PDB file of C-alpha atoms and ligand atoms in Angstrom:
ATOM      1  CA  MET V   1     -34.929-179.263  59.120  1.00 91.00           C
ATOM      2  CA  ILE V   2     -33.263-181.040  62.223  1.00 96.00           C
ATOM      3  CA  GLN V   3     -34.272-179.484  65.812  1.00 97.00           C
ATOM      4  CA  ALA V   4     -32.666-181.014  68.718  1.00 98.00           C
ATOM      5  CA  PHE V   5     -30.661-183.954  69.810  1.00 98.00           C
ATOM      6  CA  ILE V   6     -31.830-186.259  73.221  1.00 98.00           C
ATOM      7  CA  PHE V   7     -29.756-188.018  74.331  1.00 98.00           C
ATOM      8  CA  ASP V   8     -29.742-191.093  77.233  1.00 98.00           C
ATOM      9  CA  LEU V   9     -26.905-191.105  79.901  1.00 98.00           C
ATOM     10  CA  ASP V  10     -25.713-194.217  80.887  1.00 96.00           C
ATOM     11  CA  GLY V  11     -24.530-196.351  78.171  1.00 95.00           C
ATOM     12  CA  VAL V  12     -24.156-193.744  75.307  1.00 97.00           C
ATOM     13  CA  LEU V  13     -22.444-190.707  77.466  1.00 98.00           C
ATOM     14  CA  VAL V  14     -20.742-192.641  80.198  1.00 97.00           C
ATOM     15  CA  ASP V  15     -19.813-196.480  80.692  1.00 92.00           C
ATOM     16  CA  THR V  16     -21.827-197.007  83.888  1.00 96.00           C
ATOM     17  CA  ALA V  17     -23.739-199.884  82.144  1.00 93.00           C
ATOM     18  CA  LYS V  18     -21.101-202.027  83.624  1.00 94.00           C
ATOM     19  CA  TYR V  19     -21.839-200.417  87.165  1.00 97.00           C
ATOM     20  CA  HIS V  20     -25.830-200.833  87.142  1.00 97.00           C
ATOM     21  CA  PHE V  21     -24.899-205.022  85.842  1.00 97.00           C
ATOM     22  CA  ARG V  22     -22.329-204.802  88.878  1.00 97.00           C
ATOM     23  CA  ALA V  23     -24.061-203.858  91.413  1.00 98.00           C
ATOM     24  CA  TRP V  24     -27.456-205.420  89.955  1.00 98.00           C
ATOM     25  CA  HIS V  25     -25.487-208.807  89.979  1.00 97.00           C
ATOM     26  CA  ARG V  26     -24.523-208.739  93.435  1.00 97.00           C
ATOM     27  CA  LEU V  27     -27.604-207.463  94.582  1.00 98.00           C
ATOM     28  CA  ALA V  28     -29.035-210.913  93.272  1.00 97.00           C
ATOM     29  CA  LYS V  29     -26.503-213.023  94.354  1.00 97.00           C
ATOM     30  CA  SER V  30     -27.710-212.154  97.464  1.00 96.00           C
ATOM     31  CA  ILE V  31     -30.990-213.209  97.202  1.00 96.00           C
ATOM     32  CA  ASP V  32     -29.988-216.560  95.426  1.00 96.00           C
ATOM     33  CA  ILE V  33     -30.719-215.336  91.532  1.00 97.00           C
ATOM     34  CA  HIS V  34     -28.374-215.740  88.859  1.00 95.00           C
ATOM     35  CA  PHE V  35     -29.064-213.888  85.439  1.00 94.00           C
ATOM     36  CA  THR V  36     -26.745-213.206  82.759  1.00 93.00           C
ATOM     37  CA  GLU V  37     -25.006-210.515  80.370  1.00 91.00           C
ATOM     38  CA  GLU V  38     -27.343-211.351  78.259  1.00 91.00           C
ATOM     39  CA  GLU V  39     -30.600-210.717  80.208  1.00 93.00           C
ATOM     40  CA  ASN V  40     -29.041-207.832  81.400  1.00 94.00           C
ATOM     41  CA  GLU V  41     -29.971-205.850  78.108  1.00 92.00           C
ATOM     42  CA  GLN V  42     -33.360-206.216  79.754  1.00 94.00           C
ATOM     43  CA  LEU V  43     -32.928-204.684  82.259  1.00 95.00           C
ATOM     44  CA  LYS V  44     -31.125-201.022  80.454  1.00 94.00           C
ATOM     45  CA  GLY V  45     -33.032-198.214  80.747  1.00 94.00           C
ATOM     46  CA  VAL V  46     -35.605-199.549  82.815  1.00 94.00           C
ATOM     47  CA  SER V  47     -36.138-197.691  86.283  1.00 96.00           C
ATOM     48  CA  ARG V  48     -34.825-198.695  89.410  1.00 97.00           C
ATOM     49  CA  LYS V  49     -37.890-200.214  90.581  1.00 97.00           C
ATOM     50  CA  GLU V  50     -38.686-202.463  87.639  1.00 96.00           C
ATOM     51  CA  SER V  51     -35.267-203.844  87.133  1.00 97.00           C
ATOM     52  CA  LEU V  52     -35.435-205.343  90.838  1.00 98.00           C
ATOM     53  CA  GLU V  53     -39.033-206.847  89.525  1.00 97.00           C
ATOM     54  CA  LYS V  54     -37.451-208.136  86.427  1.00 97.00           C
ATOM     55  CA  ILE V  55     -34.528-209.981  88.369  1.00 98.00           C
ATOM     56  CA  MET V  56     -37.378-211.585  90.945  1.00 97.00           C
ATOM     57  CA  GLN V  57     -39.435-213.000  88.646  1.00 97.00           C
ATOM     58  CA  TRP V  58     -36.417-214.293  86.992  1.00 96.00           C
ATOM     59  CA  GLY V  59     -35.627-216.361  90.081  1.00 96.00           C
ATOM     60  CA  GLY V  60     -39.005-216.855  90.643  1.00 97.00           C
ATOM     61  CA  VAL V  61     -39.154-214.615  94.011  1.00 96.00           C
ATOM     62  CA  SER V  62     -41.888-212.366  95.463  1.00 96.00           C
ATOM     63  CA  LEU V  63     -40.935-210.121  98.250  1.00 96.00           C
ATOM     64  CA  PRO V  64     -43.346-207.723 100.035  1.00 97.00           C
ATOM     65  CA  GLU V  65     -43.047-203.771  98.886  1.00 98.00           C
ATOM     66  CA  LYS V  66     -41.242-202.938 102.633  1.00 98.00           C
ATOM     67  CA  GLU V  67     -38.192-205.833 101.393  1.00 98.00           C
ATOM     68  CA  LYS V  68     -38.084-204.240  98.128  1.00 98.00           C
ATOM     69  CA  GLU V  69     -37.416-200.996  98.707  1.00 98.00           C
ATOM     70  CA  LYS V  70     -34.195-202.166 101.068  1.00 98.00           C
ATOM     71  CA  LEU V  71     -33.252-204.053  98.364  1.00 98.00           C
ATOM     72  CA  MET V  72     -32.887-201.340  96.274  1.00 98.00           C
ATOM     73  CA  ALA V  73     -31.409-199.045  98.475  1.00 98.00           C
ATOM     74  CA  LEU V  74     -28.378-202.175  98.823  1.00 98.00           C
ATOM     75  CA  LYS V  75     -27.491-201.739  95.432  1.00 98.00           C
ATOM     76  CA  ASN V  76     -27.647-197.795  95.098  1.00 98.00           C
ATOM     77  CA  ALA V  77     -25.483-198.069  97.747  1.00 98.00           C
ATOM     78  CA  TRP V  78     -23.123-200.256  95.787  1.00 98.00           C
ATOM     79  CA  TYR V  79     -23.624-198.419  92.755  1.00 98.00           C
ATOM     80  CA  LEU V  80     -23.137-195.076  94.450  1.00 98.00           C
ATOM     81  CA  GLU V  81     -19.808-196.721  95.193  1.00 98.00           C
ATOM     82  CA  PHE V  82     -18.604-196.943  91.097  1.00 98.00           C
ATOM     83  CA  VAL V  83     -20.255-193.395  90.588  1.00 98.00           C
ATOM     84  CA  ASN V  84     -18.275-191.777  93.527  1.00 97.00           C
ATOM     85  CA  GLU V  85     -15.082-192.995  91.902  1.00 97.00           C
ATOM     86  CA  MET V  86     -15.877-191.548  88.505  1.00 97.00           C
ATOM     87  CA  ASP V  87     -14.131-188.341  86.512  1.00 97.00           C
ATOM     88  CA  ALA V  88     -14.392-186.743  83.264  1.00 96.00           C
ATOM     89  CA  SER V  89     -12.048-190.019  81.851  1.00 95.00           C
ATOM     90  CA  GLU V  90     -15.653-191.832  82.163  1.00 95.00           C
ATOM     91  CA  THR V  91     -17.356-190.614  78.900  1.00 96.00           C
ATOM     92  CA  LEU V  92     -17.370-193.191  76.582  1.00 96.00           C
ATOM     93  CA  PRO V  93     -15.067-192.672  73.328  1.00 95.00           C
ATOM     94  CA  GLY V  94     -15.982-189.551  71.525  1.00 96.00           C
ATOM     95  CA  VAL V  95     -18.429-187.915  73.608  1.00 97.00           C
ATOM     96  CA  ARG V  96     -16.786-185.245  74.301  1.00 97.00           C
ATOM     97  CA  LEU V  97     -16.188-183.802  70.833  1.00 97.00           C
ATOM     98  CA  PHE V  98     -19.299-185.149  69.736  1.00 97.00           C
ATOM     99  CA  LEU V  99     -21.713-182.421  72.074  1.00 98.00           C
ATOM    100  CA  GLU V 100     -18.941-179.583  71.248  1.00 97.00           C
ATOM    101  CA  GLU V 101     -19.548-180.454  68.186  1.00 97.00           C
ATOM    102  CA  CYS V 102     -23.519-180.382  68.616  1.00 97.00           C
ATOM    103  CA  ARG V 103     -23.301-176.462  70.556  1.00 97.00           C
ATOM    104  CA  ALA V 104     -21.200-175.436  67.528  1.00 97.00           C
ATOM    105  CA  MET V 105     -24.177-176.594  65.292  1.00 96.00           C
ATOM    106  CA  GLN V 106     -26.216-174.742  67.428  1.00 96.00           C
ATOM    107  CA  LEU V 107     -28.779-177.781  68.269  1.00 97.00           C
ATOM    108  CA  LYS V 108     -30.415-177.919  70.975  1.00 98.00           C
ATOM    109  CA  ILE V 109     -29.499-180.907  73.669  1.00 98.00           C
ATOM    110  CA  ALA V 110     -31.583-182.478  75.837  1.00 98.00           C
ATOM    111  CA  LEU V 111     -30.883-185.223  78.669  1.00 98.00           C
ATOM    112  CA  GLY V 112     -33.240-188.333  78.616  1.00 98.00           C
ATOM    113  CA  SER V 113     -32.316-190.408  81.432  1.00 98.00           C
ATOM    114  CA  ALA V 114     -34.260-192.985  83.563  1.00 97.00           C
ATOM    115  CA  SER V 115     -31.680-192.570  86.213  1.00 98.00           C
ATOM    116  CA  LYS V 116     -32.376-190.385  89.792  1.00 98.00           C
ATOM    117  CA  ASN V 117     -28.431-189.688  89.924  1.00 98.00           C
ATOM    118  CA  ALA V 118     -27.991-188.620  86.251  1.00 98.00           C
ATOM    119  CA  VAL V 119     -27.822-185.185  87.761  1.00 98.00           C
ATOM    120  CA  GLN V 120     -24.359-186.239  90.156  1.00 98.00           C
ATOM    121  CA  ILE V 121     -23.077-188.426  87.118  1.00 98.00           C
ATOM    122  CA  LEU V 122     -23.434-185.369  84.860  1.00 98.00           C
ATOM    123  CA  GLN V 123     -21.309-183.427  87.778  1.00 98.00           C
ATOM    124  CA  ARG V 124     -18.923-185.831  88.239  1.00 97.00           C
ATOM    125  CA  THR V 125     -17.709-186.309  84.394  1.00 98.00           C
ATOM    126  CA  GLU V 126     -18.365-182.084  83.677  1.00 98.00           C
ATOM    127  CA  LEU V 127     -20.892-182.735  81.549  1.00 98.00           C
ATOM    128  CA  SER V 128     -22.929-180.505  82.994  1.00 98.00           C
ATOM    129  CA  SER V 129     -22.931-177.623  80.684  1.00 98.00           C
ATOM    130  CA  PHE V 130     -23.706-179.293  77.557  1.00 98.00           C
ATOM    131  CA  PHE V 131     -27.254-179.292  78.117  1.00 98.00           C
ATOM    132  CA  ASP V 132     -30.220-177.129  77.857  1.00 98.00           C
ATOM    133  CA  VAL V 133     -32.249-179.494  79.674  1.00 98.00           C
ATOM    134  CA  VAL V 134     -32.555-182.930  81.572  1.00 98.00           C
ATOM    135  CA  ILE V 135     -35.043-184.668  81.862  1.00 98.00           C
ATOM    136  CA  ASP V 136     -33.960-187.473  84.679  1.00 98.00           C
ATOM    137  CA  GLY V 137     -36.080-190.553  87.007  1.00 97.00           C
ATOM    138  CA  THR V 138     -36.552-188.238  89.512  1.00 98.00           C
ATOM    139  CA  LYS V 139     -39.199-186.378  86.936  1.00 98.00           C
ATOM    140  CA  THR V 140     -40.667-189.272  84.921  1.00 97.00           C
ATOM    141  CA  SER V 141     -43.741-192.011  86.653  1.00 96.00           C
ATOM    142  CA  LYS V 142     -43.476-193.791  83.595  1.00 96.00           C
ATOM    143  CA  SER V 143     -40.672-195.980  82.567  1.00 93.00           C
ATOM    144  CA  LYS V 144     -39.321-196.697  78.930  1.00 96.00           C
ATOM    145  CA  PRO V 145     -40.280-198.188  76.259  1.00 96.00           C
ATOM    146  CA  HIS V 146     -43.067-195.629  77.340  1.00 98.00           C
ATOM    147  CA  PRO V 147     -41.981-192.430  75.576  1.00 98.00           C
ATOM    148  CA  GLN V 148     -42.813-189.926  78.323  1.00 98.00           C
ATOM    149  CA  VAL V 149     -38.719-188.848  79.229  1.00 98.00           C
ATOM    150  CA  PHE V 150     -38.262-188.050  75.554  1.00 98.00           C
ATOM    151  CA  LEU V 151     -41.499-186.604  75.252  1.00 98.00           C
ATOM    152  CA  MET V 152     -41.097-184.274  78.268  1.00 98.00           C
ATOM    153  CA  GLY V 153     -38.006-183.137  76.621  1.00 98.00           C
ATOM    154  CA  ALA V 154     -38.872-182.269  73.479  1.00 98.00           C
ATOM    155  CA  GLU V 155     -41.678-180.430  75.487  1.00 98.00           C
ATOM    156  CA  ALA V 156     -38.920-178.668  77.721  1.00 98.00           C
ATOM    157  CA  LEU V 157     -36.632-177.733  74.423  1.00 98.00           C
ATOM    158  CA  ASP V 158     -39.340-176.137  72.849  1.00 98.00           C
ATOM    159  CA  VAL V 159     -38.897-178.827  69.547  1.00 98.00           C
ATOM    160  CA  GLN V 160     -40.944-181.288  67.531  1.00 98.00           C
ATOM    161  CA  PRO V 161     -40.433-185.084  68.014  1.00 98.00           C
ATOM    162  CA  ALA V 162     -40.394-185.716  64.242  1.00 98.00           C
ATOM    163  CA  LYS V 163     -37.614-183.773  64.091  1.00 98.00           C
ATOM    164  CA  SER V 164     -34.823-184.366  67.440  1.00 98.00           C
ATOM    165  CA  VAL V 165     -33.023-187.188  67.361  1.00 98.00           C
ATOM    166  CA  VAL V 166     -33.311-189.405  70.224  1.00 98.00           C
ATOM    167  CA  PHE V 167     -29.663-191.453  71.314  1.00 98.00           C
ATOM    168  CA  GLU V 168     -30.273-194.830  73.247  1.00 97.00           C
ATOM    169  CA  ASP V 169     -27.690-198.181  73.762  1.00 96.00           C
ATOM    170  CA  SER V 170     -30.814-200.041  75.328  1.00 95.00           C
ATOM    171  CA  ILE V 171     -33.806-202.077  73.855  1.00 94.00           C
ATOM    172  CA  ALA V 172     -36.476-200.282  75.668  1.00 95.00           C
ATOM    173  CA  GLY V 173     -34.914-196.693  74.850  1.00 97.00           C
ATOM    174  CA  ILE V 174     -35.369-197.341  71.254  1.00 97.00           C
ATOM    175  CA  GLU V 175     -38.944-198.510  71.113  1.00 97.00           C
ATOM    176  CA  ALA V 176     -39.450-195.547  74.090  1.00 98.00           C
ATOM    177  CA  ALA V 177     -38.189-193.049  71.036  1.00 98.00           C
ATOM    178  CA  GLN V 178     -40.010-194.770  67.907  1.00 98.00           C
ATOM    179  CA  ARG V 179     -43.113-194.871  70.106  1.00 98.00           C
ATOM    180  CA  GLY V 180     -42.774-190.967  70.981  1.00 98.00           C
ATOM    181  CA  GLY V 181     -42.209-190.119  66.995  1.00 98.00           C
ATOM    182  CA  PHE V 182     -38.309-189.451  67.396  1.00 98.00           C
ATOM    183  CA  LYS V 183     -36.071-190.265  65.329  1.00 98.00           C
ATOM    184  CA  SER V 184     -32.942-193.222  66.756  1.00 98.00           C
ATOM    185  CA  VAL V 185     -29.330-194.157  66.991  1.00 98.00           C
ATOM    186  CA  GLY V 186     -28.245-197.181  69.022  1.00 97.00           C
ATOM    187  CA  ILE V 187     -24.951-197.416  70.305  1.00 96.00           C
ATOM    188  CA  GLY V 188     -24.079-200.169  70.787  1.00 94.00           C
ATOM    189  CA  LYS V 189     -23.993-203.858  68.775  1.00 91.00           C
ATOM    190  CA  ALA V 190     -26.750-204.162  66.371  1.00 91.00           C
ATOM    191  CA  GLN V 191     -28.057-207.452  67.405  1.00 87.00           C
ATOM    192  CA  ASN V 192     -30.034-205.914  70.896  1.00 85.00           C
ATOM    193  CA  LEU V 193     -31.060-202.528  68.269  1.00 92.00           C
ATOM    194  CA  GLY V 194     -31.853-203.505  65.107  1.00 86.00           C
ATOM    195  CA  LYS V 195     -34.929-201.306  65.339  1.00 93.00           C
ATOM    196  CA  ALA V 196     -32.574-198.472  65.471  1.00 97.00           C
ATOM    197  CA  ASP V 197     -32.706-196.163  62.186  1.00 97.00           C
ATOM    198  CA  LEU V 198     -28.944-195.455  62.721  1.00 97.00           C
ATOM    199  CA  ILE V 199     -26.709-198.010  64.912  1.00 97.00           C
ATOM    200  CA  LEU V 200     -23.236-196.982  66.163  1.00 96.00           C
ATOM    201  CA  GLU V 201     -20.730-198.362  67.782  1.00 94.00           C
ATOM    202  CA  SER V 202     -19.841-195.406  69.768  1.00 94.00           C
ATOM    203  CA  LEU V 203     -20.088-191.770  68.866  1.00 96.00           C
ATOM    204  CA  GLN V 204     -16.876-191.778  68.205  1.00 94.00           C
ATOM    205  CA  ARG V 205     -17.616-193.240  64.703  1.00 83.00           C
ATOM    206  CA  LYS V 206     -19.625-190.198  63.329  1.00 91.00           C
ATOM    207  CA  LYS V 207     -20.151-186.769  63.228  1.00 95.00           C
ATOM    208  CA  ALA V 208     -23.067-185.299  63.691  1.00 96.00           C
ATOM    209  CA  SER V 209     -23.539-184.048  60.406  1.00 96.00           C
ATOM    210  CA  GLU V 210     -23.247-187.400  59.220  1.00 96.00           C
ATOM    211  CA  ILE V 211     -25.339-188.629  61.149  1.00 97.00           C
ATOM    212  CA  ILE V 212     -28.341-185.415  60.245  1.00 96.00           C
ATOM    213  CA  ASN V 213     -27.729-186.543  56.694  1.00 96.00           C
ATOM    214  CA  HIS V 214     -28.088-190.252  56.898  1.00 95.00           C
ATOM    215  CA  LEU V 215     -31.405-189.404  58.755  1.00 96.00           C
ATOM    216  CA  ASN V 216     -32.464-187.212  55.847  1.00 91.00           C
ATOM    217  CA  PHE V 217     -33.513-184.470  57.763  1.00 90.00           C
TER     218      PHE V 217
HETATM  219  C1  LIG F   1     -30.778-196.428  83.430  1.00 51.24           C
HETATM  220  C2  LIG F   1     -30.214-197.451  82.961  1.00 51.24           C
HETATM  221  O1  LIG F   1     -30.336-195.245  82.833  1.00 51.24           O
HETATM  222  O2  LIG F   1     -31.135-195.949  84.488  1.00 51.24           O
HETATM  223  C3  LIG F   1     -30.967-198.372  84.112  1.00 51.24           C
HETATM  224  O3  LIG F   1     -30.315-197.878  81.956  1.00 51.24           O
HETATM  225  C4  LIG F   1     -31.430-198.240  85.580  1.00 51.24           C
HETATM  226  O4  LIG F   1     -30.220-199.860  84.177  1.00 51.24           O
HETATM  227  C5  LIG F   1     -32.051-196.816  85.102  1.00 51.24           C
HETATM  228  O5  LIG F   1     -31.869-198.822  86.447  1.00 51.24           O
HETATM  229  C6  LIG F   1     -32.350-196.238  86.073  1.00 51.24           C
HETATM  230  O6  LIG F   1     -30.944-195.681  87.185  1.00 51.24           O
HETATM  231  P1  LIG F   1     -30.545-195.054  88.615  1.00 51.24           P
HETATM  232  O7  LIG F   1     -29.641-194.308  88.684  1.00 51.24           O
HETATM  233  O8  LIG F   1     -32.007-194.602  89.258  1.00 51.24           O
HETATM  234  O9  LIG F   1     -30.831-196.566  89.455  1.00 51.24           O
HETATM  235 MG1  LIG F   2     -28.620-196.758  78.698  1.00 51.24          MG
END
């Protein structure tokens, strides 16, 4: 029997992946590094610090810790300029209805996000009340593809990974779900999410009950 759904935030529930990209792109440009939207797929699901380190690696740049801290603060300030303008209209298509259906089915629901801005984003988009548990980047020490964030979510909900489904838009997140023993639904393009148990363009595409059937619970 299915027990729980665990959702990533950025790129699954809310349209913030584009804001992360814009802020990182601007930051990278400021230190003369240029990266493509395709390379950006590797930044999805990854913590702020590891994202910066990847970008520096692409540009063949190495910087002292203090400088990295400054760059991360700058990127986050630019990112928050977008976040502070967000409202409920920036939930991705089908999300609110989907979460309402999950609630009606009495599924347990957790958030499993790398972001340290997750609580603020849930509030701005009026999604907070759907979640029994929120595990975010302020609570974890290991970045996806490590399964820590989802395992902590399952533990807090008191459910088994094998009886839970993770919804993710990132390559790192799908790998984290699989390493943790969860079933996984990839949200986005098949070319990026090939390893997921099911791939959907958006949460508008299927009902929760159809997903549960498809995954053979
Ligand atoms: C993930 C995003 O959800 O959170 C990443 O996919 C981001 O792009 C990471 O780097 C950390 O987010 P934040 O908000 O703490 O910088
Ligand atoms: Mg994501």
